[in-house]
Short mmCIF file of C-alpha atoms in Angstrom, two decimals:
data_model
loop_
_atom_site.label_atom_id
_atom_site.label_comp_id
_atom_site.label_asym_id
_atom_site.label_seq_id
_atom_site.Cartn_x
_atom_site.Cartn_y
_atom_site.Cartn_z
CA MET G 1 11.89 67.59 18.84
CA LEU G 2 14.32 65.02 16.77
CA ASP G 3 13.11 62.60 14.27
CA GLN G 4 10.87 59.24 15.58
CA ARG G 5 13.03 57.37 13.09
CA ILE G 6 16.21 58.48 14.97
CA ILE G 7 15.18 56.63 18.34
CA THR G 8 13.43 54.31 17.13
CA TYR G 9 17.08 53.95 15.56
CA LEU G 10 19.13 55.04 18.34
CA GLU G 11 17.53 52.13 20.43
CA VAL G 12 17.66 50.02 17.22
CA VAL G 13 21.62 49.85 18.56
CA GLU G 14 20.87 49.49 21.83
CA ASN G 15 18.96 46.33 21.92
CA GLY G 16 21.30 44.85 19.18
CA SER G 17 17.53 43.76 18.02
CA PHE G 18 14.95 45.33 16.20
CA THR G 19 12.00 42.89 17.55
CA GLN G 20 13.62 44.06 21.04
CA THR G 21 12.90 47.55 20.09
CA ALA G 22 9.33 46.92 19.40
CA LYS G 23 8.79 45.13 21.91
CA LYS G 24 9.68 48.13 24.11
CA GLN G 25 8.05 50.20 21.82
CA PHE G 26 4.79 48.74 21.74
CA ARG G 27 5.23 48.17 18.92
CA SER G 28 5.63 45.51 16.12
CA THR G 29 8.65 44.03 14.57
CA VAL G 30 7.90 44.80 10.89
CA ALA G 31 6.82 48.69 12.07
CA VAL G 32 10.50 49.12 13.76
CA MET G 33 12.17 47.79 9.83
CA LYS G 34 10.19 49.68 7.98
CA GLN G 35 11.25 53.11 9.50
CA ILE G 36 15.38 51.77 9.91
CA SER G 37 15.23 51.33 6.28
CA THR G 38 13.53 54.93 5.38
CA LEU G 39 15.91 56.07 7.72
CA GLU G 40 18.96 54.36 5.31
CA ASN G 41 17.00 55.77 2.69
CA ASP G 42 16.44 59.11 3.07
CA LEU G 43 20.39 59.11 4.52
CA GLY G 44 21.33 56.94 1.40
CA VAL G 45 23.98 54.81 3.66
CA LYS G 46 23.66 51.60 5.81
CA LEU G 47 23.33 52.28 9.14
CA LEU G 48 22.97 48.05 10.26
CA ILE G 49 24.83 45.08 9.19
CA ARG G 50 21.60 42.57 9.66
CA ASN G 51 21.93 38.63 10.42
CA HIS G 52 20.68 35.96 11.89
CA ARG G 53 22.47 36.91 15.56
CA GLY G 54 20.57 41.01 15.29
CA VAL G 55 22.21 43.73 14.39
CA SER G 56 24.95 45.85 14.58
CA PRO G 57 25.70 49.02 13.73
CA THR G 58 28.23 49.55 10.40
CA VAL G 59 31.11 52.13 10.75
CA ALA G 60 28.99 55.00 9.70
CA GLY G 61 26.66 53.86 11.08
CA LYS G 62 28.11 53.98 14.40
CA TYR G 63 28.89 57.89 14.16
CA PHE G 64 25.83 57.83 13.40
CA TYR G 65 25.60 56.24 17.02
CA THR G 66 27.48 58.76 18.98
CA GLN G 67 25.85 61.90 16.76
CA ALA G 68 22.36 61.44 17.55
CA GLN G 69 22.51 60.83 20.89
CA GLN G 70 24.01 64.05 21.50
CA MET G 71 21.75 65.31 19.70
CA ALA G 72 19.17 63.91 21.73
CA LEU G 73 20.84 65.09 24.95
CA LYS G 74 20.93 68.67 23.01
CA ALA G 75 17.16 68.63 21.87
CA GLN G 76 16.87 67.64 26.02
CA GLN G 77 18.53 70.63 26.63
CA VAL G 78 16.73 73.02 24.33
CA LEU G 79 12.70 71.64 25.78
CA GLN G 80 13.88 72.30 28.66
CA GLN G 81 14.70 75.98 28.47
CA VAL G 82 11.51 76.79 26.45
CA LYS G 83 9.83 75.17 28.54
CA GLN G 84 11.38 77.24 31.02
CA LEU G 85 11.18 80.14 29.49
CA ASP G 86 7.51 80.20 28.65
CA ARG G 87 7.22 80.33 32.36
CA GLN G 88 9.46 83.26 32.80
CA GLU G 89 7.86 85.15 30.47
CA SER G 90 3.63 84.99 32.47
CA GLN G 91 4.14 87.94 34.76
CA ILE G 92 2.13 88.06 37.51
CA ILE G 93 -0.39 90.68 38.50
CA ARG G 94 -0.41 90.46 42.27
CA ILE G 95 -3.56 92.28 43.20
CA GLY G 96 -3.93 92.48 47.40
CA THR G 97 -7.56 92.23 48.78
CA SER G 98 -9.65 91.99 51.90
CA LEU G 99 -12.93 91.99 53.48
CA LEU G 100 -12.37 95.89 53.15
CA ARG G 101 -10.95 96.31 49.31
CA PRO G 102 -12.24 93.57 47.26
CA SER G 103 -11.95 93.13 44.32
CA GLU G 104 -14.97 91.44 42.87
CA ASP G 105 -15.01 94.02 39.43
CA LEU G 106 -11.37 93.24 38.90
CA VAL G 107 -11.31 90.31 38.44
CA LYS G 108 -14.72 90.95 36.34
CA ARG G 109 -12.90 92.79 34.53
CA TRP G 110 -9.64 90.89 34.82
CA LEU G 111 -11.50 87.74 33.56
CA LYS G 112 -12.85 89.47 29.66
CA LEU G 113 -9.34 90.71 29.13
CA SER G 114 -7.55 87.40 29.98
CA GLY G 115 -7.68 85.98 27.14
CA GLN G 116 -6.10 88.55 24.46
CA SER G 117 -2.94 87.50 26.49
CA LYS G 118 -1.02 85.11 28.28
CA GLN G 119 1.77 87.26 28.84
CA PHE G 120 0.38 88.42 32.48
CA THR G 121 -0.89 86.05 35.85
CA LEU G 122 -3.64 87.48 38.58
CA GLN G 123 -2.86 86.16 41.58
CA LEU G 124 -4.88 87.62 44.45
CA VAL G 125 -3.07 87.79 47.54
CA PRO G 126 -5.36 88.21 50.44
CA PHE G 127 -4.85 90.11 53.72
CA VAL G 128 -6.40 91.08 56.61
CA ASP G 129 -7.80 94.75 57.27
CA GLN G 130 -6.73 96.92 60.29
CA PHE G 131 -9.12 98.85 61.63
CA ASP G 132 -7.58 101.82 64.54
CA ILE G 133 -10.32 102.27 66.64
CA ASN G 134 -9.56 105.44 69.28
CA GLN G 135 -8.77 107.04 64.76
CA ASP G 136 -12.29 105.06 63.41
CA LYS G 137 -9.97 104.46 60.40
CA ILE G 138 -8.64 102.03 58.52
CA LEU G 139 -4.78 101.61 58.62
CA THR G 140 -2.93 101.40 55.68
#
């Protein structure tokens, strides 16, 4: 995840105004200005030119803006990939269950053990038993 100050900086440059950014973020203008000031202080670089018409990026600020946009895009891609990998990591165990082959005991045991590992997911798959009347037995 990106530093919130960088996200705010991107929005300030796009809006050209601390006030507009503050309104969009539902924050005070002072809070937005403080974020940008601390970002500039931490970097040791002036990123914005402030005047009565709003703000505009310095030469260094323009470069930082383009790089920060790329970082934001990359951060979003990484988060999507991490979420996808997390979904793939969980393995599904499918258990067939029917009226003649109930799985209550297995489910009870699974519930006791399932808190220990999130690696496996239990999925019950219902099926209909077939009974051969001529042979008096269940077909599998």
